[in-house]
Amino acid sequence: MNMDASSTPENSVGLDFLHVRINQDNASGRFGRKVHTRFPPEPNGYLHIGHAKSICINFGLAQEYGGLCNLRFDDTNPVKEDTEYVDSIREDVHWLGGEWDDREYYASNYFDQLYAFAEQLIRDGKAYVDSQSAEEIRASRGTLTQPGTESPYRNRSIEENLDLFHRMRGGEFADGEHVLRAKIDMASPNVVMRDPTLYRIRHAEHHRTGDKWCVYPMYDFTHCLSDSLEGITHSICTLEFVNNRELYDWVLDALNVYHPQQIEFARLGLTYTVLSKRKLIQLVKGGFVRGWDDPRMPTICGMRRRGYTPEAIRDFCSRIGVARAENLVEYSLLEFCVREHLNAIAPRTMAVLDPIKVVIENYPEGQVEWFDMPFSQDGSVEGSRKVPFSRELYIERDDFREDPPKKFHRLFPGSEVRLRYAYYVTCKDVIKDADGNIVELRCTYDPESKGGATPDGRKIKGTIHWVSVPHAVSAEVRLYEHLFTSPTPGNTPEGVEFTDLLNPDSMRVVTAQVEPALAEFPAGSRVQFERLGYFCVDPDSKPGAPVFNRTVTLKDSWAKIEGKQ
Ligand code: ATP
Ligand code: MG
């Protein structure tokens, strides 16, 4: 992973708090100057742009400091997890540039060790089997202002606890009949520390361990010990775990094992979307989108299908930086990063999204000229392709105005424009149907202007794109807008569901006419349609019938002028 390499990690000027912490630990020799992080997704959904931030932080720090980063599946909840999610996560982390070599771990691989650790806590008098119901446990936990009350089972003997715990594992009890709890302090000001549950009974098949287990360890018990077993140095997680850090430390101290440092950062929030797996699952299962990889989704696979690049996403993550304060980032910043990268790598091509026909009256019937057009003007994208020019062309309906406003430099009756890379044309006549709709424009061309300039050097302000009618390929183009109408769909007022805020116009499908070369690009190819935006070939494409997703628009200077008028 190639993160921002502009600053060396040891240079402390302008460093974020993660770098400062690691530098301190390196200076004190606390972890032997080692940096070993992990990215720990729970395989209960697809990764989203928030996870990308975490991936960039964890893999990025490891790379910067010459350390390692593990991929660890935090798979302790058999009910919600699935190998489909595991596979997608591996693919997405890899695509983003995360390299974990053979360090792919599963919390479920540690179930035997975790069970042994739990037994040790029992033997040390630091854990007990509670036989209260879930309700009773909840009710006796107290509140932020009131201490909890101790369970009547809290002082069971070690022998009884061990016996019950073994029988829990043996399958003698139903779900919820008993739990294993840490024996800490029911009056702790930190509610997390009031005898948290370590193990629960779940008679459920696990996607990796099958029916080997019917007791499963809780997150707080599993996570710190997985970190410890893997020799993690800095366990970087999001802020909602700040109160759990005390428990993280307690478990590791109680068992007297190797002790990583948990550090929290603020999770990413992004405008006009939701970043919660629970809500994203609702969008998929509820049929509000076409799937996890719907290009409108904030998932990594959705963004990939839409044409976003890993470079752009990493650039975005490095620009937003890492902080402790909750933040909401503008979606437009992500789009800016995508535009920046695609501008540098996407071949320029021509497509007409809303076609109107132009007939060039003085161009010979049946003649075709093949122009060799470069994929970029500045040479940033190498190569070229052949584009046919003929007597009948499509241009963009919006590039013609019968009654042009001021500063409109495109086509209108009597005006002369440059057809990109080809000729100058002048609009002579407008043909309408019986209802007054414009159906065709009649133009003449200047044969002297071939290639886009004339011997007399006259100035032409407008340049428009075009596609030859007899050579044009029909393409389905999917135009996307924000998925939600609200910038903060995750915070709905009482009585409003986040799905009520879905944008009904988030996808518009048009039939475009595209230059023939565009039918040859394989799925996943990213191109610029000149003057329109960046587009990506969708896997739904069939030979001769391409489908494109609009990745992001170009900044349209005209829209700005028109908006001001
Ligand atoms: P969600 O709220 O979407 O369900 P999660 O935290 O439950 O997310 P995990 O699979 O547990 O999802 O997350 C894996 C890692 O990604 C964790 O370290 C988590 O803190 C981090 N992460 C999740 N969401 C974000 C986010 N919005 N911004 C930054 N990091 C995130
Ligand atoms: Mg989580």
Coordinates of C-alpha atoms and ligand atoms in Angstrom, one line a residue:
M1 CA 0.0 0.0 0.0
N2 CA 1.5 3.3 -1.0
M3 CA 0.2 5.9 1.4
D4 CA 1.3 9.5 1.6
A5 CA 5.1 9.2 1.6
S6 CA 5.8 12.9 1.8
S7 CA 6.7 12.8 5.5
T8 CA 9.0 10.4 7.1
P9 CA 7.4 8.9 10.1
E10 CA 10.1 9.9 12.5
N11 CA 9.8 13.6 11.6
S12 CA 7.2 14.7 14.2
V13 CA 6.2 18.0 12.6
G14 CA 2.5 18.0 11.7
L15 CA 2.0 14.3 12.5
D16 CA -1.3 12.9 13.5
F17 CA -1.7 11.4 16.9
L18 CA -1.2 7.8 15.7
H19 CA 2.2 8.6 14.4
V20 CA 3.0 10.5 17.5
R21 CA 2.0 7.5 19.7
I22 CA 4.0 5.1 17.6
N23 CA 7.0 7.4 17.6
Q24 CA 6.8 7.6 21.4
D25 CA 6.6 3.8 21.6
N26 CA 9.5 3.4 19.3
A27 CA 11.6 5.9 21.3
S28 CA 10.9 4.1 24.5
G29 CA 11.5 0.7 22.9
R30 CA 8.2 -0.5 24.3
F31 CA 7.5 -2.9 21.4
G32 CA 11.1 -3.2 20.4
R33 CA 10.6 -0.6 17.7
K34 CA 8.2 -2.9 16.0
V35 CA 4.9 -1.9 14.3
H36 CA 2.4 -4.7 13.8
T37 CA -1.2 -3.7 13.1
R38 CA -4.2 -5.6 11.9
F39 CA -7.4 -5.0 10.0
P40 CA -10.2 -6.9 11.8
P41 CA -13.4 -7.0 9.9
E42 CA -16.4 -9.0 11.0
P43 CA -17.5 -11.0 8.0
N44 CA -21.2 -10.0 8.3
G45 CA -21.4 -7.7 5.4
Y46 CA -19.4 -6.1 2.5
L47 CA -16.7 -3.5 3.2
H48 CA -17.5 0.2 2.7
I49 CA -15.5 3.4 2.4
G50 CA -15.3 3.7 6.2
H51 CA -13.5 0.4 6.2
A52 CA -11.2 1.7 3.5
K53 CA -10.1 4.4 6.0
S54 CA -9.3 1.7 8.5
I55 CA -7.5 -0.4 5.9
C56 CA -5.4 2.6 4.8
I57 CA -4.5 3.4 8.4
N58 CA -3.5 -0.1 9.4
F59 CA -1.8 -1.2 6.2
G60 CA -0.4 2.2 5.6
L61 CA 1.2 2.6 9.1
A62 CA 2.7 -0.9 8.8
Q63 CA 4.2 -0.1 5.5
E64 CA 5.5 3.3 6.6
Y65 CA 7.3 1.9 9.6
G66 CA 8.5 -1.2 7.9
G67 CA 6.2 -3.4 9.9
L68 CA 3.4 -5.8 9.1
C69 CA -0.4 -5.8 9.0
N70 CA -2.6 -8.8 9.5
L71 CA -6.0 -9.5 8.0
R72 CA -8.1 -10.9 10.7
F73 CA -11.6 -12.0 10.4
D74 CA -13.4 -11.3 13.7
D75 CA -15.8 -14.2 13.3
T76 CA -17.3 -14.8 16.7
N77 CA -21.0 -14.5 15.8
P78 CA -22.0 -17.6 13.9
V79 CA -25.5 -16.3 13.2
K80 CA -24.6 -13.3 11.0
E81 CA -21.4 -14.4 9.3
D82 CA -20.9 -16.0 6.0
T83 CA -18.1 -17.1 3.7
E84 CA -19.6 -14.9 0.9
Y85 CA -18.5 -12.0 3.1
V86 CA -15.1 -13.4 3.8
D87 CA -14.4 -13.8 0.1
S88 CA -15.6 -10.3 -0.7
I89 CA -13.5 -8.8 2.1
R90 CA -10.4 -10.5 0.9
E91 CA -11.0 -9.3 -2.6
D92 CA -11.7 -5.7 -1.5
V93 CA -8.7 -5.4 0.8
H94 CA -6.5 -6.8 -1.9
W95 CA -7.9 -4.4 -4.5
L96 CA -7.2 -1.5 -2.2
G97 CA -3.6 -2.5 -2.0
G98 CA -3.5 -4.2 1.4
E99 CA -0.9 -7.0 1.5
W100 CA -1.1 -9.6 4.2
D101 CA 0.9 -12.4 2.7
D102 CA 0.1 -15.5 4.7
R103 CA -1.1 -13.6 7.7
E104 CA -4.7 -14.3 7.2
Y105 CA -6.2 -15.1 10.6
Y106 CA -9.6 -16.0 12.0
A107 CA -10.7 -15.4 15.5
S108 CA -12.4 -18.7 15.2
N109 CA -9.0 -20.3 14.8
Y110 CA -8.4 -19.3 18.4
F111 CA -11.5 -20.8 19.9
D112 CA -9.5 -23.6 21.7
Q113 CA -7.1 -21.1 23.2
L114 CA -9.8 -18.7 24.1
Y115 CA -11.7 -21.5 25.9
A116 CA -8.5 -22.4 27.8
F117 CA -8.0 -18.7 28.7
A118 CA -11.6 -18.6 30.0
E119 CA -10.9 -21.7 32.2
Q120 CA -7.8 -20.0 33.6
L121 CA -9.9 -17.0 34.6
I122 CA -12.3 -19.2 36.3
R123 CA -9.5 -21.0 38.1
D124 CA -8.1 -17.7 39.2
G125 CA -11.4 -16.6 40.6
K126 CA -11.8 -13.9 37.9
A127 CA -14.8 -15.3 36.1
Y128 CA -18.0 -17.0 37.0
V129 CA -21.0 -18.7 35.4
D130 CA -24.1 -16.6 35.8
S131 CA -27.5 -18.3 35.5
Q132 CA -29.6 -15.2 35.4
S133 CA -31.7 -14.5 32.4
A134 CA -30.5 -11.9 29.8
E135 CA -33.2 -9.6 31.1
E136 CA -32.0 -10.0 34.7
I137 CA -28.5 -9.3 33.7
R138 CA -29.4 -6.2 31.8
A139 CA -31.6 -4.9 34.7
S140 CA -28.9 -5.4 37.3
R141 CA -26.2 -3.7 35.3
G142 CA -27.2 -0.2 36.7
T143 CA -26.9 3.0 34.7
L144 CA -24.4 5.7 34.1
T145 CA -25.4 7.3 37.4
Q146 CA -26.3 4.2 39.4
P147 CA -24.1 1.2 40.3
G148 CA -25.1 -2.2 39.3
T149 CA -26.1 -5.0 41.6
E150 CA -24.2 -8.3 42.0
S151 CA -25.6 -11.5 40.6
P152 CA -26.8 -14.1 43.2
Y153 CA -24.5 -16.5 41.3
R154 CA -21.4 -14.3 41.6
N155 CA -19.8 -16.3 44.4
R156 CA -20.1 -19.8 43.1
S157 CA -17.1 -21.9 43.9
I158 CA -14.3 -22.4 41.3
E159 CA -15.3 -26.1 41.0
E160 CA -18.9 -25.3 40.4
N161 CA -18.0 -22.7 37.8
L162 CA -15.6 -25.0 36.0
D163 CA -18.2 -27.8 36.0
L164 CA -20.9 -25.5 34.6
F165 CA -18.7 -24.0 32.0
H166 CA -17.6 -27.5 30.8
R167 CA -21.3 -28.5 30.6
M168 CA -22.1 -25.3 28.8
R169 CA -19.6 -26.4 26.2
G170 CA -20.9 -29.9 26.3
G171 CA -24.2 -28.8 25.0
E172 CA -26.3 -29.6 28.1
F173 CA -28.0 -26.2 28.2
A174 CA -30.1 -24.1 26.0
D175 CA -29.2 -20.7 24.5
G176 CA -29.3 -18.1 27.2
E177 CA -29.5 -20.5 30.2
H178 CA -26.0 -19.5 31.4
V179 CA -23.2 -17.1 30.5
L180 CA -19.7 -16.8 31.6
R181 CA -18.9 -13.4 33.1
A182 CA -15.8 -11.6 34.2
K183 CA -15.7 -10.9 37.9
I184 CA -14.7 -7.3 38.0
D185 CA -16.7 -4.6 39.7
M186 CA -20.5 -4.1 39.6
A187 CA -20.0 -0.5 40.9
S188 CA -17.4 0.5 38.4
P189 CA -18.1 4.0 36.9
N190 CA -17.4 2.4 33.6
V191 CA -20.5 0.3 32.8
V192 CA -18.4 -1.9 30.5
M193 CA -16.5 -3.1 33.6
R194 CA -19.6 -4.3 35.4
D195 CA -18.9 -8.1 35.1
P196 CA -19.0 -8.2 31.3
T197 CA -20.1 -11.4 29.5
L198 CA -17.2 -13.4 28.1
Y199 CA -19.0 -16.4 26.7
R200 CA -22.5 -17.2 25.7
I201 CA -24.3 -20.3 24.5
R202 CA -25.3 -20.4 20.9
H203 CA -26.5 -23.6 19.3
A204 CA -25.6 -22.4 15.8
E205 CA -23.5 -23.7 13.0
H206 CA -20.3 -21.6 12.4
H207 CA -19.2 -21.0 8.8
R208 CA -15.7 -22.2 9.7
T209 CA -15.9 -24.4 12.8
G210 CA -19.2 -26.1 11.9
D211 CA -21.0 -27.6 14.9
K212 CA -17.8 -28.0 17.0
W213 CA -18.9 -25.3 19.4
C214 CA -22.1 -24.3 21.1
V215 CA -20.4 -21.6 23.2
Y216 CA -18.9 -18.6 21.6
P217 CA -16.6 -15.9 23.0
M218 CA -17.7 -12.3 23.1
Y219 CA -16.0 -9.5 21.1
D220 CA -14.3 -7.9 24.1
F221 CA -12.8 -11.2 25.2
T222 CA -11.8 -12.3 21.7
H223 CA -10.4 -9.1 20.3
C224 CA -7.7 -8.3 22.8
L225 CA -6.6 -12.0 23.0
S226 CA -6.4 -12.3 19.2
D227 CA -4.3 -9.2 19.2
S228 CA -2.1 -10.6 21.9
L229 CA -1.7 -14.0 20.2
E230 CA -0.7 -12.4 16.9
G231 CA 1.8 -10.1 18.5
I232 CA 0.0 -7.0 17.5
T233 CA 1.7 -3.8 18.8
H234 CA -0.9 -1.1 18.0
S235 CA -4.6 -2.2 18.0
I236 CA -6.2 0.7 16.2
C237 CA -10.0 0.9 16.4
T238 CA -12.8 3.3 16.2
L239 CA -13.9 5.7 19.0
E240 CA -17.0 3.7 20.2
F241 CA -14.5 1.3 21.8
V242 CA -12.9 3.9 24.0
N243 CA -14.8 2.6 27.1
N244 CA -13.9 -0.9 26.2
R245 CA -10.2 -0.2 26.4
E246 CA -10.3 -0.6 30.2
L247 CA -11.7 -4.1 29.6
Y248 CA -9.2 -4.8 26.8
D249 CA -6.4 -4.1 29.3
W250 CA -8.1 -5.9 32.2
V251 CA -8.4 -9.2 30.3
L252 CA -4.8 -9.1 29.2
D253 CA -3.5 -8.2 32.6
A254 CA -5.7 -10.8 34.3
L255 CA -4.2 -13.5 32.1
N256 CA -0.7 -12.0 32.3
V257 CA -0.1 -12.3 28.5
Y258 CA 1.6 -10.1 25.9
H259 CA -0.2 -6.7 25.9
P260 CA -0.8 -4.6 22.8
Q261 CA -1.9 -1.0 23.0
Q262 CA -5.5 -0.1 21.9
I263 CA -5.7 3.3 20.2
E264 CA -9.0 4.8 19.1
F265 CA -9.7 7.2 16.1
A266 CA -12.9 8.8 14.8
R267 CA -14.8 6.8 12.3
L268 CA -15.5 8.2 8.8
G269 CA -18.8 9.7 8.1
L270 CA -19.6 10.7 4.6
T271 CA -22.5 13.0 3.3
Y272 CA -25.4 11.6 1.3
T273 CA -24.8 8.1 2.3
V274 CA -24.9 5.6 5.2
L275 CA -21.9 3.7 6.5
S276 CA -23.4 1.1 8.7
K277 CA -23.4 -2.5 7.6
R278 CA -26.8 -3.0 9.2
K279 CA -28.3 -0.3 7.0
L280 CA -26.4 -1.4 3.9
I281 CA -27.8 -4.9 4.4
Q282 CA -31.3 -3.4 4.5
L283 CA -30.7 -1.6 1.2
V284 CA -29.6 -4.8 -0.4
K285 CA -32.2 -7.2 1.1
G286 CA -35.0 -4.7 0.7
G287 CA -34.2 -4.4 -3.0
F288 CA -33.6 -0.6 -2.8
V289 CA -30.4 -1.1 -4.8
R290 CA -29.3 -3.8 -7.3
G291 CA -26.9 -5.5 -4.9
W292 CA -23.9 -5.0 -2.8
D293 CA -21.9 -3.8 -5.8
D294 CA -24.6 -1.4 -7.1
P295 CA -22.5 1.6 -8.2
R296 CA -24.6 3.8 -5.9
M297 CA -23.5 1.9 -2.8
P298 CA -20.7 3.2 -0.6
T299 CA -19.2 -0.3 -0.6
I300 CA -15.8 -0.9 -2.0
C301 CA -17.2 -3.3 -4.6
G302 CA -19.9 -0.7 -5.5
M303 CA -17.2 2.0 -6.0
R304 CA -15.1 -0.4 -8.0
R305 CA -18.0 -1.2 -10.3
R306 CA -18.7 2.5 -10.6
G307 CA -15.1 3.1 -11.8
Y308 CA -13.5 4.5 -8.7
T309 CA -9.8 3.5 -8.5
P310 CA -7.9 2.2 -5.5
E311 CA -5.5 5.1 -5.9
A312 CA -8.3 7.6 -5.7
I313 CA -9.7 6.0 -2.6
R314 CA -6.3 5.9 -0.9
D315 CA -5.7 9.6 -1.9
F316 CA -9.1 10.4 -0.3
C317 CA -8.2 8.5 2.9
S318 CA -4.9 10.3 3.1
R319 CA -6.5 13.7 2.6
I320 CA -9.1 13.3 5.3
G321 CA -6.4 12.2 7.7
V322 CA -7.0 10.8 11.1
A323 CA -8.4 12.5 14.1
R324 CA -10.1 11.9 17.4
A325 CA -13.1 14.2 16.8
E326 CA -16.2 12.8 15.0
N327 CA -16.3 14.2 11.5
L328 CA -18.5 14.2 8.5
V329 CA -16.7 14.4 5.2
E330 CA -18.2 15.9 2.0
Y331 CA -18.9 13.4 -0.7
S332 CA -17.6 15.9 -3.2
L333 CA -14.1 15.5 -1.7
L334 CA -14.2 11.8 -2.7
E335 CA -15.4 12.8 -6.2
F336 CA -12.6 15.3 -6.4
C337 CA -10.0 12.6 -5.7
V338 CA -11.6 10.3 -8.3
R339 CA -11.6 13.0 -10.9
E340 CA -8.0 13.8 -10.2
H341 CA -6.9 10.3 -10.8
L342 CA -9.1 9.5 -13.8
N343 CA -8.0 12.7 -15.4
A344 CA -4.5 11.3 -15.4
I345 CA -5.3 7.7 -16.6
A346 CA -8.6 7.6 -18.5
P347 CA -8.5 7.6 -22.3
R348 CA -10.6 10.3 -23.8
T349 CA -13.3 9.1 -26.1
M350 CA -16.5 10.5 -27.6
A351 CA -20.1 9.6 -26.8
V352 CA -23.4 11.4 -27.2
L353 CA -25.8 10.9 -24.4
D354 CA -28.8 12.8 -25.8
P355 CA -28.3 12.7 -29.5
I356 CA -29.6 15.0 -32.2
K357 CA -28.7 14.4 -35.8
V358 CA -26.6 16.8 -37.9
V359 CA -26.4 16.5 -41.7
I360 CA -23.4 18.2 -43.3
E361 CA -24.9 19.2 -46.6
N362 CA -21.6 19.8 -48.5
Y363 CA -19.9 16.6 -47.3
P364 CA -19.9 13.9 -50.0
E365 CA -22.5 11.2 -49.5
G366 CA -20.9 7.9 -48.7
Q367 CA -17.5 9.3 -47.9
V368 CA -15.9 8.2 -44.6
E369 CA -12.7 9.6 -43.1
W370 CA -10.9 7.8 -40.3
F371 CA -9.2 10.2 -37.9
D372 CA -6.5 9.0 -35.7
M373 CA -7.3 10.5 -32.4
P374 CA -5.0 10.4 -29.4
F375 CA -6.4 9.1 -26.1
S376 CA -5.2 12.3 -24.4
Q377 CA -4.0 15.6 -25.7
D378 CA -1.1 16.0 -23.3
G379 CA 0.2 12.5 -23.8
S380 CA -0.6 11.4 -20.3
V381 CA -2.6 8.5 -21.6
E382 CA -0.7 6.7 -24.4
G383 CA -2.2 5.5 -27.6
S384 CA -4.9 6.5 -30.0
R385 CA -7.8 5.0 -31.9
K386 CA -9.5 5.5 -35.3
V387 CA -12.7 7.5 -35.3
P388 CA -14.9 7.6 -38.4
F389 CA -16.3 10.9 -39.7
S390 CA -19.2 11.0 -42.2
R391 CA -21.9 13.2 -43.6
E392 CA -24.3 12.4 -40.7
L393 CA -23.3 12.9 -37.2
Y394 CA -24.9 12.9 -33.7
I395 CA -24.2 15.8 -31.5
E396 CA -25.5 16.5 -28.0
R397 CA -28.9 18.0 -28.0
D398 CA -27.8 20.4 -25.4
D399 CA -25.0 21.7 -27.6
F400 CA -27.5 23.4 -29.8
R401 CA -29.8 26.3 -28.9
E402 CA -32.2 27.8 -31.3
D403 CA -32.2 30.9 -29.2
P404 CA -28.8 31.0 -27.5
P405 CA -28.2 32.9 -24.3
K406 CA -25.3 35.3 -23.9
K407 CA -21.8 33.6 -23.9
F408 CA -23.2 30.4 -25.5
H409 CA -20.3 29.4 -27.7
R410 CA -21.8 26.2 -29.1
L411 CA -24.1 25.6 -32.0
F412 CA -27.0 27.9 -32.9
P413 CA -28.4 29.1 -36.3
G414 CA -25.5 30.9 -38.1
S415 CA -22.8 30.0 -35.6
E416 CA -19.6 28.1 -36.4
V417 CA -18.2 25.5 -34.0
R418 CA -15.3 23.0 -34.1
L419 CA -16.1 19.4 -34.2
R420 CA -13.5 17.8 -32.0
Y421 CA -10.4 16.8 -34.0
A422 CA -12.4 17.1 -37.2
Y423 CA -13.8 20.1 -39.0
Y424 CA -15.5 23.5 -38.5
V425 CA -19.2 23.4 -39.2
T426 CA -21.8 26.2 -39.5
C427 CA -25.4 25.7 -38.7
K428 CA -27.6 26.6 -41.7
D429 CA -31.0 25.3 -40.9
V430 CA -33.2 23.7 -38.2
I431 CA -35.6 20.9 -39.1
K432 CA -38.6 20.4 -36.9
D433 CA -41.4 17.8 -36.7
A434 CA -45.1 18.7 -36.7
D435 CA -45.0 19.3 -33.0
G436 CA -42.2 21.8 -33.3
N437 CA -39.5 19.5 -31.9
I438 CA -36.1 19.8 -33.4
V439 CA -35.3 16.6 -35.2
E440 CA -32.3 17.5 -37.4
L441 CA -29.8 20.2 -37.9
R442 CA -28.4 21.1 -41.4
C443 CA -24.9 22.3 -41.4
T444 CA -22.0 23.0 -43.8
Y445 CA -18.4 22.2 -43.2
D446 CA -15.2 24.0 -44.1
P447 CA -12.9 21.4 -45.8
E448 CA -9.9 23.7 -45.0
S449 CA -10.5 23.2 -41.3
K450 CA -9.5 19.6 -41.2
G451 CA -7.9 18.7 -37.9
G452 CA -9.4 21.7 -36.1
A453 CA -7.7 24.8 -37.5
T454 CA -7.8 26.8 -40.7
P455 CA -5.2 28.6 -42.8
D456 CA -6.7 32.0 -42.0
G457 CA -6.4 31.2 -38.3
R458 CA -9.9 32.4 -37.4
K459 CA -10.9 32.0 -33.8
I460 CA -13.5 29.4 -33.0
K461 CA -14.6 29.5 -29.4
G462 CA -16.8 26.3 -29.2
T463 CA -15.6 22.8 -29.6
I464 CA -18.2 20.0 -29.4
H465 CA -18.0 16.2 -29.5
W466 CA -19.8 14.1 -32.1
V467 CA -20.3 10.5 -33.3
S468 CA -20.7 9.3 -36.9
V469 CA -24.3 8.1 -37.4
P470 CA -23.7 5.0 -39.5
H471 CA -20.8 3.9 -37.3
A472 CA -22.4 4.7 -33.9
V473 CA -22.9 2.0 -31.3
S474 CA -25.9 2.1 -29.1
A475 CA -24.9 1.9 -25.4
E476 CA -26.8 1.8 -22.2
V477 CA -25.5 4.5 -19.9
R478 CA -26.4 4.6 -16.3
L479 CA -26.2 8.1 -14.8
Y480 CA -25.9 8.2 -11.0
E481 CA -26.7 10.8 -8.4
H482 CA -26.5 10.6 -4.6
L483 CA -28.3 7.6 -3.2
F484 CA -30.0 9.8 -0.6
T485 CA -31.6 13.3 -0.8
S486 CA -30.4 14.2 2.7
P487 CA -26.7 14.9 3.4
T488 CA -27.2 13.0 6.7
P489 CA -29.5 10.1 6.0
G490 CA -28.0 8.2 9.0
N491 CA -29.5 10.7 11.4
T492 CA -33.2 10.6 10.8
P493 CA -35.8 12.4 13.0
E494 CA -38.3 10.4 15.0
G495 CA -40.7 8.5 12.7
V496 CA -38.6 8.8 9.6
E497 CA -36.8 5.7 8.2
F498 CA -33.5 6.3 6.5
T499 CA -35.0 4.5 3.5
D500 CA -37.6 7.3 3.3
L501 CA -34.8 9.6 2.3
L502 CA -33.7 7.6 -0.7
N503 CA -33.3 9.7 -3.9
P504 CA -35.8 8.4 -6.5
D505 CA -33.6 9.8 -9.2
S506 CA -30.3 8.2 -8.0
M507 CA -30.1 6.2 -11.3
R508 CA -31.2 7.4 -14.7
V509 CA -30.7 5.1 -17.7
V510 CA -30.2 6.6 -21.2
T511 CA -29.4 5.1 -24.6
A512 CA -26.3 6.8 -25.9
Q513 CA -24.6 6.7 -29.2
V514 CA -20.9 6.0 -28.8
E515 CA -17.9 5.9 -31.1
P516 CA -17.1 2.3 -32.3
A517 CA -13.9 2.0 -30.3
L518 CA -15.9 2.1 -27.1
A519 CA -17.5 -1.2 -27.9
E520 CA -14.1 -2.8 -27.7
F521 CA -13.1 -1.9 -24.1
P522 CA -13.4 -4.8 -21.6
A523 CA -15.6 -4.6 -18.5
G524 CA -14.0 -2.5 -15.8
S525 CA -12.3 -0.1 -18.3
R526 CA -12.4 3.5 -17.3
V527 CA -12.8 6.2 -19.9
Q528 CA -13.6 9.8 -20.3
F529 CA -16.5 10.7 -22.5
E530 CA -15.2 14.1 -23.6
R531 CA -17.0 17.0 -22.0
L532 CA -19.3 14.7 -20.1
G533 CA -17.4 12.9 -17.4
Y534 CA -15.7 9.7 -16.5
F535 CA -17.4 6.4 -17.3
C536 CA -16.7 2.7 -16.6
V537 CA -17.6 -0.3 -18.7
D538 CA -20.1 -2.4 -16.6
P539 CA -19.9 -6.2 -16.5
D540 CA -23.5 -6.3 -17.8
S541 CA -22.0 -5.4 -21.2
K542 CA -22.5 -7.8 -24.1
P543 CA -20.5 -7.9 -27.3
G544 CA -21.7 -5.0 -29.4
A545 CA -24.0 -3.7 -26.6
P546 CA -21.8 -2.0 -24.1
V547 CA -23.1 -0.7 -20.8
F548 CA -21.5 2.2 -19.0
N549 CA -21.7 3.6 -15.5
R550 CA -21.1 7.2 -15.0
T551 CA -18.3 7.3 -12.5
V552 CA -18.2 11.1 -11.9
T553 CA -19.1 14.2 -14.0
L554 CA -16.5 16.7 -15.2
K555 CA -16.9 20.1 -13.7
D556 CA -19.2 21.7 -16.2
S557 CA -18.2 25.4 -16.6
W558 CA -21.3 26.1 -18.5
A559 CA -23.6 24.8 -15.8
K560 CA -21.9 27.3 -13.5
I561 CA -22.4 30.2 -15.8
E562 CA -26.0 29.2 -16.5
G563 CA -26.6 28.8 -12.7
K564 CA -25.5 32.3 -12.1
Q565 CA -27.6 33.9 -14.8
Ligands
ATP1 P1 -20.4 -1.1 10.8 O1 -20.7 0.0 11.7 O2 -20.4 -0.7 9.4 O3 -21.1 -2.4 11.0 P2 -18.2 -2.3 12.1 O4 -17.3 -1.5 13.0 O5 -19.1 -3.2 12.8 O6 -18.8 -1.4 11.0 P3 -16.2 -4.2 11.4 O7 -16.2 -5.2 10.4 O8 -16.1 -4.6 12.8 O9 -17.4 -3.2 11.1 O10 -15.0 -3.2 11.1 C1 -13.7 -3.5 10.8 C2 -12.8 -2.4 11.1 O11 -13.2 -1.3 10.3 C3 -12.9 -2.0 12.5 O12 -11.6 -1.7 13.0 C4 -13.7 -0.8 12.5 O13 -13.5 0.1 13.6 C5 -13.4 -0.2 11.2 N1 -14.5 0.7 10.7 C6 -15.8 0.3 10.5 N2 -16.5 1.4 10.1 C7 -15.6 2.4 10.0 C8 -15.7 3.8 9.6 N3 -16.9 4.3 9.2 N4 -14.6 4.6 9.6 C9 -13.5 4.1 10.0 N5 -13.3 2.8 10.4 C10 -14.3 2.0 10.4
MG2 MG -17.4 -4.2 14.6

